[in-house]
Amino acid sequence: MTCHEPEPGFSHQERAPEQAPPSSTSTSWPPAFEINNWLLGHTDDTPLEFVYADGGRLDHSAPDTGPALCWLRIRTPLLPHQQLPALAFISDLGILASTLIPHPTHLFHHELSPASLNHTLWFHEPDFDLNQWHLLKIASPWTGHGRGLGQSYLFDQKGVLIATAAQEGLIRSIAAAAKPA
């Protein structure tokens, strides 16, 4: 439940990328070993399923300069009152990683020391079901000076923008941090 009841007024949204939802033959991309282990304490049977669409890859398996596009859904059935907390949790995944899409590394590289500085989430549509496929567009408009800014947009299969998130974080090289000033 959001803190604002819908009301009539002006309306527009970020346009959803045109991507077909995954089929039953699509290859699921399990989040990186480190993500599953860190978030869940194990790496098997993750409740969150990702299928990459076009664009960059958060694990740097296909370097790109554009946004990462992936379909996601939660395999474990969620009750209506669990949807918003689950979306809040999901909104943190991948945003900081997007700051490194154009670079020859990834967020969990052993030579990096990343840390979130802030995270903001806006809920736009109160009626959604994360057990259905949703398209996640994650991009970074800027990275520099040891920091990175990422943004994500979550769309349902009809192209309705469900939520927007933004995150700024530190993206530091451990080697550079160890050098004396």
mmCIF file of C-alpha atoms in Angstrom:
data_model
loop_
_atom_site.group_PDB
_atom_site.id
_atom_site.type_symbol
_atom_site.label_atom_id
_atom_site.label_comp_id
_atom_site.label_asym_id
_atom_site.label_seq_id
_atom_site.Cartn_x
_atom_site.Cartn_y
_atom_site.Cartn_z
ATOM 1 C CA MET A 1 0.000 0.000 0.000
ATOM 2 C CA THR A 2 1.364 3.416 -0.901
ATOM 3 C CA CYS A 3 0.851 6.617 1.083
ATOM 4 C CA HIS A 4 -1.074 8.368 -1.680
ATOM 5 C CA GLU A 5 -4.434 7.488 -3.187
ATOM 6 C CA PRO A 6 -4.540 7.797 -7.007
ATOM 7 C CA GLU A 7 -6.282 10.925 -8.243
ATOM 8 C CA PRO A 8 -7.016 12.504 -11.628
ATOM 9 C CA GLY A 9 -4.396 14.800 -13.131
ATOM 10 C CA PHE A 10 -1.522 15.015 -15.586
ATOM 11 C CA SER A 11 0.103 11.741 -16.569
ATOM 12 C CA HIS A 12 3.178 10.571 -18.496
ATOM 13 C CA GLN A 13 5.954 8.059 -17.896
ATOM 14 C CA GLU A 14 9.352 6.811 -19.064
ATOM 15 C CA ARG A 15 8.734 4.729 -22.161
ATOM 16 C CA ALA A 16 9.203 1.001 -21.691
ATOM 17 C CA PRO A 17 11.791 -0.605 -23.972
ATOM 18 C CA GLU A 18 10.187 -2.915 -26.513
ATOM 19 C CA GLN A 19 11.208 -6.378 -25.354
ATOM 20 C CA ALA A 20 9.224 -9.586 -25.579
ATOM 21 C CA PRO A 21 8.709 -11.328 -22.221
ATOM 22 C CA PRO A 22 10.725 -14.504 -21.665
ATOM 23 C CA SER A 23 9.373 -17.745 -23.064
ATOM 24 C CA SER A 24 9.444 -21.115 -21.387
ATOM 25 C CA THR A 25 12.653 -21.853 -23.346
ATOM 26 C CA SER A 26 14.489 -18.677 -22.232
ATOM 27 C CA THR A 27 17.705 -19.199 -20.343
ATOM 28 C CA SER A 28 17.516 -17.857 -16.823
ATOM 29 C CA TRP A 29 20.528 -15.930 -15.595
ATOM 30 C CA PRO A 30 21.157 -16.610 -11.939
ATOM 31 C CA PRO A 31 22.525 -13.538 -10.233
ATOM 32 C CA ALA A 32 26.262 -13.749 -9.649
ATOM 33 C CA PHE A 33 27.468 -16.247 -7.057
ATOM 34 C CA GLU A 34 28.450 -13.400 -4.750
ATOM 35 C CA ILE A 35 24.977 -11.805 -4.937
ATOM 36 C CA ASN A 36 23.116 -15.018 -4.124
ATOM 37 C CA ASN A 37 25.537 -15.894 -1.355
ATOM 38 C CA TRP A 38 25.467 -12.396 0.125
ATOM 39 C CA LEU A 39 21.700 -11.913 -0.087
ATOM 40 C CA LEU A 40 20.489 -15.425 0.586
ATOM 41 C CA GLY A 41 23.350 -17.216 2.298
ATOM 42 C CA HIS A 42 23.372 -19.823 -0.475
ATOM 43 C CA THR A 43 23.548 -20.011 -4.251
ATOM 44 C CA ASP A 44 20.902 -22.578 -5.181
ATOM 45 C CA ASP A 45 17.135 -22.252 -5.588
ATOM 46 C CA THR A 46 17.105 -18.469 -5.638
ATOM 47 C CA PRO A 47 13.527 -17.163 -5.447
ATOM 48 C CA LEU A 48 14.367 -14.345 -7.869
ATOM 49 C CA GLU A 49 14.602 -15.244 -11.549
ATOM 50 C CA PHE A 50 16.392 -13.026 -14.114
ATOM 51 C CA VAL A 51 16.412 -13.345 -17.902
ATOM 52 C CA TYR A 52 18.589 -10.873 -19.788
ATOM 53 C CA ALA A 53 17.132 -8.970 -22.717
ATOM 54 C CA ASP A 54 19.159 -6.543 -24.853
ATOM 55 C CA GLY A 55 21.813 -4.252 -23.443
ATOM 56 C CA GLY A 56 24.731 -4.390 -21.077
ATOM 57 C CA ARG A 57 25.280 -7.065 -18.475
ATOM 58 C CA LEU A 58 25.639 -6.367 -14.764
ATOM 59 C CA ASP A 59 28.224 -9.151 -14.454
ATOM 60 C CA HIS A 60 30.253 -7.682 -17.354
ATOM 61 C CA SER A 61 29.812 -10.843 -19.430
ATOM 62 C CA ALA A 62 28.955 -8.602 -22.403
ATOM 63 C CA PRO A 63 30.412 -5.065 -22.117
ATOM 64 C CA ASP A 64 28.149 -2.345 -23.451
ATOM 65 C CA THR A 65 27.489 1.345 -22.980
ATOM 66 C CA GLY A 66 23.716 1.169 -22.917
ATOM 67 C CA PRO A 67 21.367 0.198 -20.132
ATOM 68 C CA ALA A 68 20.996 -3.349 -18.856
ATOM 69 C CA LEU A 69 17.578 -4.788 -19.621
ATOM 70 C CA CYS A 70 16.374 -7.884 -17.865
ATOM 71 C CA TRP A 71 13.113 -9.565 -17.084
ATOM 72 C CA LEU A 72 12.571 -10.582 -13.491
ATOM 73 C CA ARG A 73 9.989 -12.313 -11.378
ATOM 74 C CA ILE A 74 9.756 -13.948 -8.000
ATOM 75 C CA ARG A 75 9.211 -17.699 -8.137
ATOM 76 C CA THR A 76 7.913 -17.977 -4.578
ATOM 77 C CA PRO A 77 4.211 -17.015 -4.446
ATOM 78 C CA LEU A 78 3.759 -13.634 -2.767
ATOM 79 C CA LEU A 79 0.634 -12.413 -1.012
ATOM 80 C CA PRO A 80 -0.654 -8.897 -1.847
ATOM 81 C CA HIS A 81 0.772 -7.390 1.364
ATOM 82 C CA GLN A 82 4.221 -8.811 0.493
ATOM 83 C CA GLN A 83 4.490 -7.112 -2.919
ATOM 84 C CA LEU A 84 5.717 -3.651 -1.825
ATOM 85 C CA PRO A 85 8.379 -4.944 0.595
ATOM 86 C CA ALA A 86 9.602 -7.386 -2.076
ATOM 87 C CA LEU A 87 9.816 -4.567 -4.626
ATOM 88 C CA ALA A 88 11.733 -2.431 -2.131
ATOM 89 C CA PHE A 89 14.244 -5.274 -1.725
ATOM 90 C CA ILE A 90 14.525 -5.879 -5.487
ATOM 91 C CA SER A 91 15.012 -2.149 -6.160
ATOM 92 C CA ASP A 92 18.507 -2.347 -4.657
ATOM 93 C CA LEU A 93 19.700 -5.087 -6.998
ATOM 94 C CA GLY A 94 21.831 -4.019 -9.916
ATOM 95 C CA ILE A 95 21.681 -0.251 -9.670
ATOM 96 C CA LEU A 96 25.201 0.221 -8.341
ATOM 97 C CA ALA A 97 26.432 -2.536 -10.676
ATOM 98 C CA SER A 98 25.149 -0.483 -13.626
ATOM 99 C CA THR A 99 27.773 2.169 -12.916
ATOM 100 C CA LEU A 100 30.400 -0.253 -14.235
ATOM 101 C CA ILE A 101 28.655 -1.515 -17.412
ATOM 102 C CA PRO A 102 30.934 0.535 -19.724
ATOM 103 C CA HIS A 103 34.072 -0.485 -17.818
ATOM 104 C CA PRO A 104 36.119 -3.724 -17.927
ATOM 105 C CA THR A 105 35.093 -4.879 -14.436
ATOM 106 C CA HIS A 106 32.054 -5.702 -12.320
ATOM 107 C CA LEU A 107 30.766 -4.717 -8.905
ATOM 108 C CA PHE A 108 32.000 -7.823 -7.098
ATOM 109 C CA HIS A 109 35.514 -7.825 -8.549
ATOM 110 C CA HIS A 110 38.050 -8.576 -5.814
ATOM 111 C CA GLU A 111 39.930 -5.324 -6.555
ATOM 112 C CA LEU A 112 36.904 -3.084 -5.938
ATOM 113 C CA SER A 113 35.377 -1.792 -2.746
ATOM 114 C CA PRO A 114 31.823 -0.624 -3.503
ATOM 115 C CA ALA A 115 29.418 0.882 -0.979
ATOM 116 C CA SER A 116 25.963 2.416 -1.251
ATOM 117 C CA LEU A 117 25.729 6.060 -0.209
ATOM 118 C CA ASN A 118 21.994 6.548 -0.712
ATOM 119 C CA HIS A 119 19.014 4.876 -2.294
ATOM 120 C CA THR A 120 15.640 6.347 -3.218
ATOM 121 C CA LEU A 121 12.592 4.443 -4.445
ATOM 122 C CA TRP A 122 9.397 5.852 -5.897
ATOM 123 C CA PHE A 123 6.287 3.652 -6.248
ATOM 124 C CA HIS A 124 4.112 4.782 -9.167
ATOM 125 C CA GLU A 125 1.502 2.044 -9.504
ATOM 126 C CA PRO A 126 0.104 0.309 -6.420
ATOM 127 C CA ASP A 127 -1.346 -2.672 -8.291
ATOM 128 C CA PHE A 128 1.348 -5.111 -9.478
ATOM 129 C CA ASP A 129 2.271 -8.761 -9.080
ATOM 130 C CA LEU A 130 5.970 -9.618 -8.853
ATOM 131 C CA ASN A 131 5.130 -13.277 -9.510
ATOM 132 C CA GLN A 132 4.605 -12.132 -13.125
ATOM 133 C CA TRP A 133 7.446 -11.041 -15.417
ATOM 134 C CA HIS A 134 8.534 -7.394 -15.133
ATOM 135 C CA LEU A 135 11.098 -5.597 -17.299
ATOM 136 C CA LEU A 136 13.900 -3.876 -15.402
ATOM 137 C CA LYS A 137 15.867 -1.132 -17.172
ATOM 138 C CA ILE A 138 19.034 -0.212 -15.276
ATOM 139 C CA ALA A 139 21.407 2.526 -16.412
ATOM 140 C CA SER A 140 24.094 4.828 -15.118
ATOM 141 C CA PRO A 141 24.050 8.441 -16.303
ATOM 142 C CA TRP A 142 27.370 9.190 -14.590
ATOM 143 C CA THR A 143 30.358 7.588 -12.856
ATOM 144 C CA GLY A 144 33.502 9.417 -11.769
ATOM 145 C CA HIS A 145 35.742 10.516 -8.908
ATOM 146 C CA GLY A 146 35.239 7.239 -7.047
ATOM 147 C CA ARG A 147 31.445 7.455 -7.170
ATOM 148 C CA GLY A 148 28.689 6.246 -9.454
ATOM 149 C CA LEU A 149 25.022 7.093 -9.981
ATOM 150 C CA GLY A 150 22.568 4.473 -11.184
ATOM 151 C CA GLN A 151 18.879 4.542 -12.013
ATOM 152 C CA SER A 152 16.351 1.779 -12.575
ATOM 153 C CA TYR A 153 12.867 1.588 -13.996
ATOM 154 C CA LEU A 154 10.531 -1.362 -13.424
ATOM 155 C CA PHE A 155 7.792 -1.938 -16.020
ATOM 156 C CA ASP A 156 5.027 -4.514 -16.129
ATOM 157 C CA GLN A 157 4.392 -6.543 -19.312
ATOM 158 C CA LYS A 158 2.001 -3.879 -20.616
ATOM 159 C CA GLY A 159 4.735 -1.222 -20.371
ATOM 160 C CA VAL A 160 3.312 0.492 -17.275
ATOM 161 C CA LEU A 161 6.028 2.055 -15.103
ATOM 162 C CA ILE A 162 5.602 0.478 -11.668
ATOM 163 C CA ALA A 163 8.555 2.043 -9.822
ATOM 164 C CA THR A 164 11.703 4.122 -10.266
ATOM 165 C CA ALA A 165 14.836 3.913 -8.122
ATOM 166 C CA ALA A 166 18.099 5.831 -7.940
ATOM 167 C CA GLN A 167 21.264 5.012 -6.038
ATOM 168 C CA GLU A 168 24.625 6.679 -5.572
ATOM 169 C CA GLY A 169 27.571 4.690 -4.369
ATOM 170 C CA LEU A 170 31.288 4.597 -3.875
ATOM 171 C CA ILE A 171 33.157 2.635 -6.538
ATOM 172 C CA ARG A 172 36.722 2.507 -5.279
ATOM 173 C CA SER A 173 39.693 0.512 -6.393
ATOM 174 C CA ILE A 174 41.296 -1.199 -3.405
ATOM 175 C CA ALA A 175 44.740 -0.624 -4.959
ATOM 176 C CA ALA A 176 44.093 3.115 -5.390
ATOM 177 C CA ALA A 177 42.736 3.413 -1.848
ATOM 178 C CA ALA A 178 45.875 1.738 -0.442
ATOM 179 C CA LYS A 179 48.269 4.282 -1.988
ATOM 180 C CA PRO A 180 49.570 6.891 0.477
ATOM 181 C CA ALA A 181 48.373 10.425 -0.113
#
